[in-house]
Amino acid sequence: MIKISPSVLTADFLELKHDIKKLEEAGVDMLHLDVMDGEFVPNISFGNPIIKSIKEHTNLPLDVHLMINKPHRYIDEFAKYADYLSFHYEAGSDNAATLKRIREHGVKSAIVIKPCTEPEKIFDLLPLCDMVLVMSVEPGFGGQKFMPAALSKLSVLREECKRQNLDILLEVDGGINAQTAPLAISAGATVLVAGNYIFSASDMAARVKEIKLL
Ligand code: DX5
Ligand code: ZN
């Protein structure tokens, strides 16, 4: 079963409480929360105080995507509220230690690769991951166009997980809509992040159901 993880990046934050309720009723599986530091990516979003408030208002698992430099500095902080905690392969130094640290908190660990990173680079880290996130846009902004090069990366990772006999969620993030979702699913994605496609709609629940039933 494909999981849907709506990204709240392009949401109206003052409406978030109501929107989260609507998403819960629509049957989403988790909430994707994009943390940006203005250094690793050229944009600043929000941090743990917002995530804490969201945690207090929903039982949905929180899928926290860190787009920050040297993420190991903040793992203990974000692990307080995250259910899945992902950070970028390109942003850290000792990625294995960071993944282990996330798991020590009882949080699901995930590593993310940008469009410029080949999937082979993370093969040896897979046993430490509960999820892998393949970016299908350059990280930093919602509402961008899906990059088809992500599809072969998903397939390569799906094959490698099979080869290593690992049961890992494969998440794809960026430009997901009713046209690109089926392509990502056929390539092996099991978790779809969708921001703009859901939050720009007048009927968010219809959009969720549309992607979920593909
Ligand atoms: C981009 C973020 C995404 C973004 C996806 O850096 O990681 O999660 O919100 O948004 P859409 O679905 O609009 O491409
Ligand atoms: Zn994201």
Coordinates of N, CA and C and ligand atoms in Angstrom, one line a residue:
M1 N 0.8 -1.2 0.0 CA 0.0 0.0 0.0 C 0.9 1.3 0.0
I2 N 0.6 2.1 -0.9 CA 1.4 3.4 -1.0 C 1.0 4.3 0.1
K3 N 2.0 5.0 0.7 CA 1.7 5.9 1.7 C 1.8 7.4 1.2
I4 N 0.9 8.2 1.7 CA 0.9 9.6 1.2 C 1.4 10.5 2.4
S5 N 2.4 11.4 2.1 CA 2.9 12.2 3.1 C 2.8 13.7 2.6
P6 N 1.7 14.4 2.9 CA 1.6 15.8 2.4 C 2.7 16.7 3.0
S7 N 3.3 17.5 2.2 CA 4.2 18.5 2.7 C 3.5 19.8 2.9
V8 N 3.7 20.3 4.1 CA 2.9 21.5 4.5 C 3.7 22.8 4.1
L9 N 4.7 22.7 3.3 CA 5.6 23.8 3.0 C 4.8 25.0 2.3
T10 N 3.9 24.6 1.5 CA 3.1 25.7 0.8 C 1.7 25.9 1.4
A11 N 1.5 25.4 2.6 CA 0.2 25.6 3.3 C 0.1 27.0 3.8
D12 N -1.1 27.4 4.2 CA -1.3 28.7 4.9 C -1.2 28.3 6.4
F13 N -0.1 28.7 7.0 CA 0.2 28.2 8.4 C -0.9 28.6 9.4
L14 N -1.6 29.6 9.2 CA -2.7 30.0 10.1 C -3.9 29.1 10.0
E15 N -3.9 28.4 8.9 CA -5.0 27.4 8.6 C -4.7 26.0 8.9
L16 N -3.4 25.8 9.4 CA -2.9 24.5 9.4 C -3.7 23.5 10.3
K17 N -4.2 24.0 11.4 CA -4.9 23.1 12.3 C -6.1 22.5 11.6
H18 N -6.8 23.3 10.9 CA -8.0 22.8 10.1 C -7.6 21.9 9.0
D19 N -6.5 22.3 8.3 CA -6.1 21.6 7.1 C -5.6 20.2 7.5
I20 N -4.9 20.1 8.7 CA -4.4 18.8 9.2 C -5.6 17.9 9.5
K21 N -6.7 18.4 10.1 CA -7.9 17.7 10.3 C -8.4 17.1 9.0
K22 N -8.5 18.0 8.0 CA -9.0 17.5 6.7 C -8.1 16.4 6.1
L23 N -6.8 16.6 6.3 CA -5.9 15.5 5.7 C -6.1 14.2 6.5
E24 N -6.3 14.3 7.8 CA -6.5 13.1 8.6 C -7.7 12.4 8.1
E25 N -8.8 13.2 7.9 CA -10.1 12.6 7.4 C -9.9 12.0 6.0
A26 N -9.0 12.6 5.2 CA -8.8 12.1 3.8 C -8.0 10.8 3.8
G27 N -7.4 10.5 5.0 CA -6.7 9.2 5.0 C -5.2 9.3 4.7
V28 N -4.6 10.4 4.9 CA -3.1 10.5 4.6 C -2.4 9.6 5.7
D29 N -1.2 9.3 5.4 CA -0.4 8.3 6.3 C 0.5 9.0 7.2
M30 N 1.0 10.2 6.8 CA 1.9 10.9 7.6 C 2.0 12.4 7.2
L31 N 2.7 13.2 7.9 CA 2.8 14.6 7.5 C 4.3 14.9 7.2
H32 N 4.6 15.5 6.1 CA 6.0 15.8 5.7 C 6.3 17.2 6.1
L33 N 7.3 17.4 6.9 CA 7.7 18.7 7.5 C 9.1 19.1 7.0
D34 N 9.2 20.1 6.2 CA 10.5 20.5 5.6 C 11.2 21.6 6.4
V35 N 12.3 21.2 7.0 CA 13.1 22.2 7.8 C 14.3 22.7 7.0
M36 N 14.3 24.0 6.8 CA 15.4 24.6 5.9 C 16.1 25.7 6.6
D37 N 17.5 25.7 6.4 CA 18.3 26.6 7.2 C 18.8 27.8 6.5
G38 N 18.5 28.0 5.2 CA 19.0 29.1 4.4 C 20.5 28.9 4.1
E39 N 21.1 27.8 4.4 CA 22.5 27.5 4.1 C 22.6 26.3 3.2
F40 N 22.1 25.2 3.7 CA 22.1 24.0 2.8 C 21.2 24.2 1.6
V41 N 20.1 24.9 1.8 CA 19.3 25.3 0.7 C 19.0 26.8 0.8
P42 N 18.7 27.4 -0.3 CA 18.6 28.9 -0.3 C 17.2 29.4 0.2
N43 N 16.7 28.8 1.2 CA 15.4 29.1 1.7 C 15.3 28.8 3.2
I44 N 14.5 29.5 3.9 CA 14.3 29.2 5.4 C 12.9 28.9 5.6
S45 N 12.6 27.8 6.3 CA 11.2 27.5 6.5 C 10.8 27.6 8.0
F46 N 10.8 26.5 8.7 CA 10.4 26.6 10.1 C 11.3 25.5 10.9
G47 N 11.2 25.6 12.2 CA 11.9 24.7 13.1 C 11.1 24.0 14.1
N48 N 11.7 23.5 15.2 CA 11.1 22.6 16.1 C 9.9 23.2 16.8
P49 N 9.8 24.5 17.1 CA 8.6 25.0 17.8 C 7.3 24.8 17.0
I50 N 7.4 24.9 15.7 CA 6.2 24.6 14.9 C 5.9 23.1 14.9
I51 N 7.0 22.3 14.8 CA 6.8 20.9 14.7 C 6.2 20.4 16.0
K52 N 6.6 21.0 17.1 CA 6.0 20.6 18.5 C 4.5 20.9 18.5
S53 N 4.1 22.1 18.0 CA 2.7 22.4 18.0 C 1.9 21.5 17.1
I54 N 2.5 21.1 16.0 CA 1.8 20.2 15.1 C 1.6 18.8 15.8
K55 N 2.7 18.4 16.4 CA 2.6 17.1 17.2 C 1.5 17.1 18.2
E56 N 1.3 18.2 18.8 CA 0.2 18.3 19.9 C -1.2 18.3 19.3
H57 N -1.3 18.4 18.0 CA -2.6 18.5 17.3 C -2.9 17.3 16.4
T58 N -2.0 16.4 16.3 CA -2.3 15.3 15.4 C -1.7 14.0 15.9
N59 N -2.3 12.9 15.5 CA -1.7 11.6 15.8 C -1.0 11.0 14.6
L60 N -1.0 11.8 13.5 CA -0.3 11.3 12.3 C 1.2 11.3 12.6
P61 N 1.9 10.3 12.0 CA 3.3 10.2 12.2 C 3.9 11.5 11.5
L62 N 4.9 12.1 12.1 CA 5.6 13.3 11.5 C 6.9 12.8 10.8
D63 N 6.9 13.2 9.5 CA 8.0 12.8 8.6 C 8.8 14.1 8.4
V64 N 9.9 14.2 9.3 CA 10.6 15.5 9.3 C 11.9 15.4 8.3
H65 N 11.9 16.3 7.4 CA 12.9 16.3 6.3 C 13.9 17.5 6.6
L66 N 15.1 17.2 7.1 CA 16.0 18.2 7.4 C 16.8 18.6 6.2
M67 N 16.7 19.9 5.8 CA 17.6 20.4 4.8 C 18.5 21.4 5.4
I68 N 19.4 20.9 6.2 CA 20.3 21.8 7.0 C 21.7 21.2 7.0
N69 N 22.7 22.1 7.1 CA 24.1 21.7 7.2 C 24.4 21.0 8.5
K70 N 25.3 20.1 8.5 CA 25.7 19.4 9.7 C 24.6 19.0 10.6
P71 N 23.7 18.1 10.0 CA 22.5 17.8 10.7 C 22.7 17.1 12.1
H72 N 23.9 16.4 12.2 CA 24.1 15.7 13.5 C 23.9 16.6 14.7
R73 N 24.2 17.9 14.5 CA 24.0 18.9 15.7 C 22.6 18.9 16.2
Y74 N 21.6 18.6 15.4 CA 20.2 18.8 15.8 C 19.4 17.6 15.9
I75 N 20.0 16.4 15.8 CA 19.3 15.2 15.8 C 18.5 15.0 17.2
D76 N 19.2 15.3 18.3 CA 18.6 15.1 19.6 C 17.3 16.0 19.7
E77 N 17.4 17.2 19.2 CA 16.3 18.1 19.3 C 15.1 17.7 18.4
F78 N 15.4 17.4 17.1 CA 14.3 17.0 16.3 C 13.7 15.6 16.6
A79 N 14.5 14.8 17.2 CA 14.0 13.4 17.5 C 12.9 13.5 18.6
K80 N 12.7 14.6 19.3 CA 11.7 14.7 20.3 C 10.3 14.6 19.7
Y81 N 10.1 15.1 18.5 CA 8.8 15.1 17.9 C 8.6 14.3 16.6
A82 N 9.8 14.0 16.0 CA 9.7 13.3 14.7 C 9.4 11.8 14.9
D83 N 8.7 11.2 13.9 CA 8.5 9.8 13.9 C 9.5 9.2 12.8
Y84 N 9.6 9.9 11.7 CA 10.7 9.6 10.7 C 11.5 10.9 10.7
L85 N 12.8 10.7 10.7 CA 13.7 11.8 10.7 C 14.8 11.6 9.5
S86 N 14.7 12.5 8.5 CA 15.6 12.3 7.4 C 16.6 13.5 7.3
F87 N 17.8 13.2 6.8 CA 18.8 14.3 6.6 C 19.5 14.0 5.3
H88 N 20.2 15.0 4.8 CA 20.8 14.8 3.5 C 22.2 14.2 3.5
Y89 N 22.4 13.2 2.6 CA 23.7 12.6 2.5 C 24.8 13.7 2.3
E90 N 24.4 14.7 1.5 CA 25.4 15.8 1.1 C 25.7 16.7 2.2
A91 N 25.0 16.7 3.3 CA 25.0 17.8 4.3 C 25.8 17.4 5.6
G92 N 26.1 16.1 5.7 CA 26.7 15.6 7.0 C 28.1 15.2 6.8
S93 N 28.7 14.8 7.9 CA 30.1 14.2 7.8 C 30.0 12.7 8.1
D94 N 29.6 12.3 9.3 CA 29.6 10.9 9.6 C 28.1 10.4 9.5
N95 N 27.7 10.1 8.3 CA 26.3 9.8 8.1 C 25.8 8.5 8.8
A96 N 26.7 7.6 8.9 CA 26.4 6.3 9.6 C 26.1 6.6 11.1
A97 N 26.9 7.4 11.7 CA 26.7 7.8 13.1 C 25.4 8.5 13.3
T98 N 25.1 9.4 12.3 CA 23.8 10.2 12.4 C 22.6 9.3 12.3
L99 N 22.7 8.3 11.4 CA 21.6 7.4 11.3 C 21.4 6.6 12.6
K100 N 22.5 6.1 13.1 CA 22.4 5.3 14.4 C 21.9 6.2 15.5
R101 N 22.3 7.4 15.6 CA 21.8 8.3 16.6 C 20.3 8.5 16.5
I102 N 19.8 8.6 15.3 CA 18.3 8.7 15.1 C 17.6 7.5 15.7
R103 N 18.1 6.3 15.3 CA 17.5 5.1 15.8 C 17.6 4.9 17.3
E104 N 18.7 5.4 17.9 CA 18.8 5.3 19.4 C 17.7 6.0 20.1
H105 N 17.1 7.0 19.4 CA 16.0 7.8 20.0 C 14.6 7.0 19.8
G106 N 14.7 5.9 19.1 CA 13.5 5.1 18.8 C 12.7 5.8 17.6
V107 N 13.4 6.6 16.8 CA 12.8 7.3 15.7 C 13.3 6.5 14.4
K108 N 12.4 6.5 13.4 CA 12.8 5.9 12.1 C 13.8 6.7 11.4
S109 N 14.9 6.1 10.9 CA 16.0 6.9 10.3 C 15.8 6.9 8.8
A110 N 16.2 8.0 8.2 CA 16.2 8.1 6.7 C 17.3 9.0 6.2
I111 N 17.8 8.6 5.1 CA 18.8 9.5 4.4 C 18.2 10.0 3.1
V112 N 18.6 11.2 2.7 CA 18.0 11.8 1.5 C 19.1 12.0 0.5
I113 N 18.8 11.8 -0.8 CA 19.8 12.2 -1.9 C 19.2 13.2 -2.8
K114 N 20.1 14.2 -3.1 CA 19.7 15.3 -4.0 C 19.8 14.8 -5.4
P115 N 19.2 15.5 -6.4 CA 19.3 15.1 -7.8 C 20.7 14.9 -8.3
C116 N 21.7 15.5 -7.7 CA 23.1 15.3 -8.2 C 23.8 14.1 -7.6
T117 N 23.2 13.4 -6.7 CA 23.8 12.3 -6.0 C 23.4 11.0 -6.5
E118 N 24.4 10.1 -6.9 CA 24.1 8.8 -7.4 C 23.6 7.9 -6.2
P119 N 22.7 7.0 -6.5 CA 22.2 6.1 -5.4 C 23.2 5.2 -4.9
E120 N 24.2 4.8 -5.7 CA 25.3 3.9 -5.3 C 26.0 4.4 -4.0
K121 N 26.1 5.7 -3.9 CA 26.8 6.3 -2.8 C 26.2 5.9 -1.4
I122 N 24.9 5.6 -1.4 CA 24.3 5.3 -0.1 C 24.1 3.7 0.1
F123 N 24.6 2.9 -0.8 CA 24.3 1.5 -0.7 C 24.8 0.9 0.7
D124 N 26.0 1.4 1.2 CA 26.5 0.8 2.4 C 25.8 1.3 3.6
L125 N 25.0 2.4 3.4 CA 24.2 3.0 4.6 C 22.8 2.4 4.7
L126 N 22.4 1.6 3.7 CA 21.0 1.1 3.7 C 20.6 0.3 4.9
P127 N 21.5 -0.6 5.4 CA 21.2 -1.4 6.6 C 20.8 -0.5 7.8
L128 N 21.3 0.8 7.8 CA 21.0 1.7 9.0 C 19.8 2.5 8.7
C129 N 19.1 2.3 7.6 CA 17.9 3.2 7.2 C 16.6 2.5 7.3
D130 N 15.6 3.1 7.8 CA 14.2 2.6 7.8 C 13.5 3.2 6.5
M131 N 14.1 4.3 6.0 CA 13.5 4.9 4.8 C 14.6 5.6 4.0
V132 N 14.5 5.6 2.7 CA 15.4 6.4 1.9 C 14.5 7.4 1.1
L133 N 15.0 8.7 1.0 CA 14.2 9.7 0.3 C 15.0 10.1 -0.9
V134 N 14.4 10.0 -2.1 CA 15.0 10.4 -3.4 C 14.3 11.8 -3.8
M135 N 15.1 12.8 -3.9 CA 14.6 14.1 -4.3 C 14.3 14.1 -5.8
S136 N 13.1 14.5 -6.2 CA 12.8 14.6 -7.6 C 12.7 16.1 -8.0
V137 N 13.2 17.0 -7.2 CA 13.4 18.4 -7.5 C 14.7 18.8 -6.7
E138 N 15.3 20.0 -7.1 CA 16.3 20.5 -6.2 C 15.7 20.9 -4.9
P139 N 16.2 20.5 -3.7 CA 15.5 20.9 -2.5 C 15.5 22.4 -2.3
G140 N 14.5 22.9 -1.6 CA 14.5 24.3 -1.2 C 13.1 24.9 -1.4
F141 N 12.4 24.5 -2.4 CA 11.1 25.1 -2.7 C 10.0 24.1 -3.1
G142 N 8.8 24.4 -2.8 CA 7.7 23.6 -3.3 C 7.3 24.1 -4.7
G143 N 6.4 23.3 -5.3 CA 5.8 23.7 -6.6 C 6.8 23.6 -7.8
Q144 N 7.8 22.8 -7.7 CA 8.7 22.7 -8.9 C 8.3 21.5 -9.7
K145 N 8.9 21.4 -10.9 CA 8.6 20.3 -11.8 C 9.4 19.1 -11.5
F146 N 8.7 17.9 -11.6 CA 9.3 16.6 -11.3 C 10.5 16.3 -12.3
M147 N 11.6 15.9 -11.7 CA 12.8 15.5 -12.6 C 12.7 14.0 -12.8
P148 N 12.5 13.6 -14.1 CA 12.4 12.1 -14.4 C 13.6 11.3 -14.0
A149 N 14.8 11.9 -13.9 CA 16.0 11.2 -13.5 C 15.8 10.5 -12.2
A150 N 14.9 11.0 -11.4 CA 14.6 10.3 -10.0 C 14.1 8.9 -10.2
L151 N 13.5 8.6 -11.4 CA 12.8 7.3 -11.5 C 13.9 6.2 -11.6
S152 N 15.0 6.4 -12.3 CA 16.0 5.3 -12.4 C 16.7 5.1 -11.0
K153 N 16.8 6.2 -10.3 CA 17.4 6.1 -8.9 C 16.5 5.3 -8.0
L154 N 15.2 5.5 -8.1 CA 14.3 4.7 -7.3 C 14.4 3.2 -7.7
S155 N 14.5 2.9 -9.0 CA 14.6 1.5 -9.4 C 15.9 0.9 -8.9
V156 N 17.0 1.6 -9.0 CA 18.3 1.1 -8.5 C 18.2 0.8 -7.0
L157 N 17.6 1.7 -6.3 CA 17.5 1.5 -4.8 C 16.6 0.4 -4.5
R158 N 15.5 0.3 -5.2 CA 14.6 -0.9 -5.0 C 15.3 -2.2 -5.2
E159 N 16.1 -2.3 -6.3 CA 16.8 -3.5 -6.5 C 17.9 -3.8 -5.5
E160 N 18.5 -2.7 -5.1 CA 19.6 -2.9 -4.1 C 19.0 -3.3 -2.7
C161 N 17.9 -2.8 -2.3 CA 17.2 -3.2 -1.1 C 16.9 -4.7 -1.2
K162 N 16.4 -5.1 -2.3 CA 16.0 -6.5 -2.5 C 17.3 -7.4 -2.4
R163 N 18.4 -6.9 -3.0 CA 19.7 -7.7 -3.0 C 20.2 -7.8 -1.6
Q164 N 20.0 -6.7 -0.8 CA 20.5 -6.8 0.6 C 19.4 -7.3 1.6
N165 N 18.3 -7.7 1.0 CA 17.2 -8.3 1.8 C 16.7 -7.3 2.9
L166 N 16.5 -6.1 2.5 CA 16.1 -5.0 3.4 C 14.7 -4.5 3.1
D167 N 13.9 -4.3 4.2 CA 12.6 -3.9 4.0 C 12.6 -2.4 4.3
I168 N 12.8 -1.5 3.3 CA 13.0 -0.1 3.6 C 11.9 0.7 2.8
L169 N 11.4 1.7 3.4 CA 10.4 2.5 2.6 C 11.2 3.4 1.7
L170 N 10.7 3.6 0.5 CA 11.3 4.4 -0.6 C 10.4 5.6 -0.8
E171 N 10.9 6.7 -0.4 CA 10.1 8.0 -0.5 C 10.6 8.8 -1.7
V172 N 9.7 9.5 -2.3 CA 10.0 10.4 -3.4 C 9.4 11.8 -3.1
D173 N 10.1 12.9 -3.4 CA 9.7 14.2 -2.9 C 10.0 15.2 -4.0
G174 N 8.9 15.9 -4.4 CA 9.1 17.0 -5.4 C 8.3 16.8 -6.7
G175 N 7.4 17.7 -6.9 CA 6.7 17.6 -8.2 C 5.7 16.4 -8.4
I176 N 5.3 15.9 -7.3 CA 4.3 14.7 -7.4 C 2.9 15.2 -7.6
N177 N 2.3 14.7 -8.7 CA 0.9 15.0 -9.0 C 0.3 13.7 -9.6
A178 N -0.9 13.8 -10.2 CA -1.6 12.6 -10.7 C -0.9 12.0 -11.9
Q179 N 0.0 12.8 -12.6 CA 0.7 12.3 -13.7 C 2.0 11.6 -13.3
T180 N 2.7 12.3 -12.3 CA 4.0 11.8 -12.0 C 4.0 10.6 -10.9
A181 N 2.9 10.7 -10.1 CA 2.8 9.6 -9.0 C 2.9 8.2 -9.6
P182 N 2.1 7.9 -10.6 CA 2.1 6.5 -11.1 C 3.5 6.1 -11.6
L183 N 4.3 7.1 -12.2 CA 5.6 6.8 -12.7 C 6.5 6.4 -11.5
A184 N 6.4 7.2 -10.4 CA 7.2 7.0 -9.2 C 6.9 5.7 -8.6
I185 N 5.6 5.3 -8.6 CA 5.2 4.1 -8.0 C 5.7 2.9 -8.8
S186 N 5.6 3.0 -10.1 CA 6.2 1.8 -10.9 C 7.7 1.7 -10.7
A187 N 8.3 2.8 -10.5 CA 9.8 2.7 -10.3 C 10.2 2.2 -8.9
G188 N 9.2 2.1 -8.0 CA 9.5 1.5 -6.7 C 9.2 2.4 -5.5
A189 N 8.7 3.6 -5.7 CA 8.4 4.4 -4.5 C 7.2 3.8 -3.7
T190 N 7.4 3.9 -2.4 CA 6.3 3.4 -1.6 C 5.7 4.6 -0.7
V191 N 6.4 5.7 -0.6 CA 5.9 6.9 0.1 C 6.0 8.1 -0.9
L192 N 4.8 8.7 -1.1 CA 4.8 9.9 -2.0 C 4.6 11.2 -1.1
V193 N 5.6 12.1 -1.3 CA 5.4 13.4 -0.7 C 4.7 14.3 -1.7
A194 N 3.7 15.0 -1.3 CA 3.0 15.9 -2.3 C 2.7 17.2 -1.5
G195 N 3.2 18.3 -2.0 CA 2.9 19.6 -1.3 C 1.9 20.4 -2.1
N196 N 2.4 21.1 -3.1 CA 1.6 22.0 -3.9 C 0.4 21.3 -4.5
Y197 N 0.5 20.1 -5.0 CA -0.6 19.5 -5.6 C -1.8 19.3 -4.7
I198 N -1.5 19.1 -3.4 CA -2.6 18.9 -2.4 C -3.0 20.3 -1.9
F199 N -2.0 21.2 -1.5 CA -2.4 22.4 -0.8 C -2.9 23.5 -1.8
S200 N -2.7 23.3 -3.1 CA -3.2 24.4 -4.0 C -4.7 24.0 -4.4
A201 N -5.2 22.9 -4.0 CA -6.5 22.4 -4.4 C -7.6 23.0 -3.5
S202 N -8.8 23.2 -4.1 CA -9.9 23.7 -3.2 C -10.4 22.5 -2.5
D203 N -10.3 21.3 -3.0 CA -10.7 20.1 -2.3 C -9.5 19.2 -2.1
M204 N -8.8 19.4 -1.0 CA -7.6 18.6 -0.7 C -7.8 17.1 -0.6
A205 N -9.0 16.8 0.0 CA -9.3 15.3 0.2 C -9.4 14.6 -1.1
A206 N -10.0 15.3 -2.1 CA -10.1 14.7 -3.5 C -8.7 14.4 -4.1
R207 N -7.8 15.4 -3.9 CA -6.4 15.2 -4.4 C -5.7 14.0 -3.7
V208 N -5.9 13.9 -2.4 CA -5.3 12.8 -1.7 C -5.8 11.5 -2.2
K209 N -7.1 11.4 -2.3 CA -7.7 10.1 -2.7 C -7.3 9.8 -4.2
E210 N -7.2 10.8 -5.0 CA -6.8 10.6 -6.4 C -5.4 9.9 -6.4
I211 N -4.5 10.5 -5.7 CA -3.1 9.9 -5.7 C -3.1 8.5 -5.0
K212 N -3.8 8.4 -3.9 CA -3.8 7.2 -3.1 C -4.4 6.0 -3.9
L213 N -5.3 6.3 -4.8 CA -6.0 5.2 -5.5 C -5.3 4.8 -6.8
L214 N -4.1 5.4 -7.1 CA -3.5 5.2 -8.4 C -2.9 3.8 -8.4
Ligands
DX5_1 C1 11.3 20.7 -1.4 C2 10.7 20.0 -0.3 C3 9.4 19.3 -0.7 C4 8.3 20.2 -1.2 C5 7.5 19.4 -2.1 O1 12.6 21.1 -1.0 O2 11.5 19.0 0.2 O3 8.9 18.5 0.4 O4 7.5 20.8 -0.2 O5 6.6 20.2 -2.7 P1 5.9 19.9 -4.1 O6 5.1 18.7 -3.9 O7 5.1 21.1 -4.2 O8 7.0 19.7 -5.1
ZN2 ZN 10.7 17.5 1.6

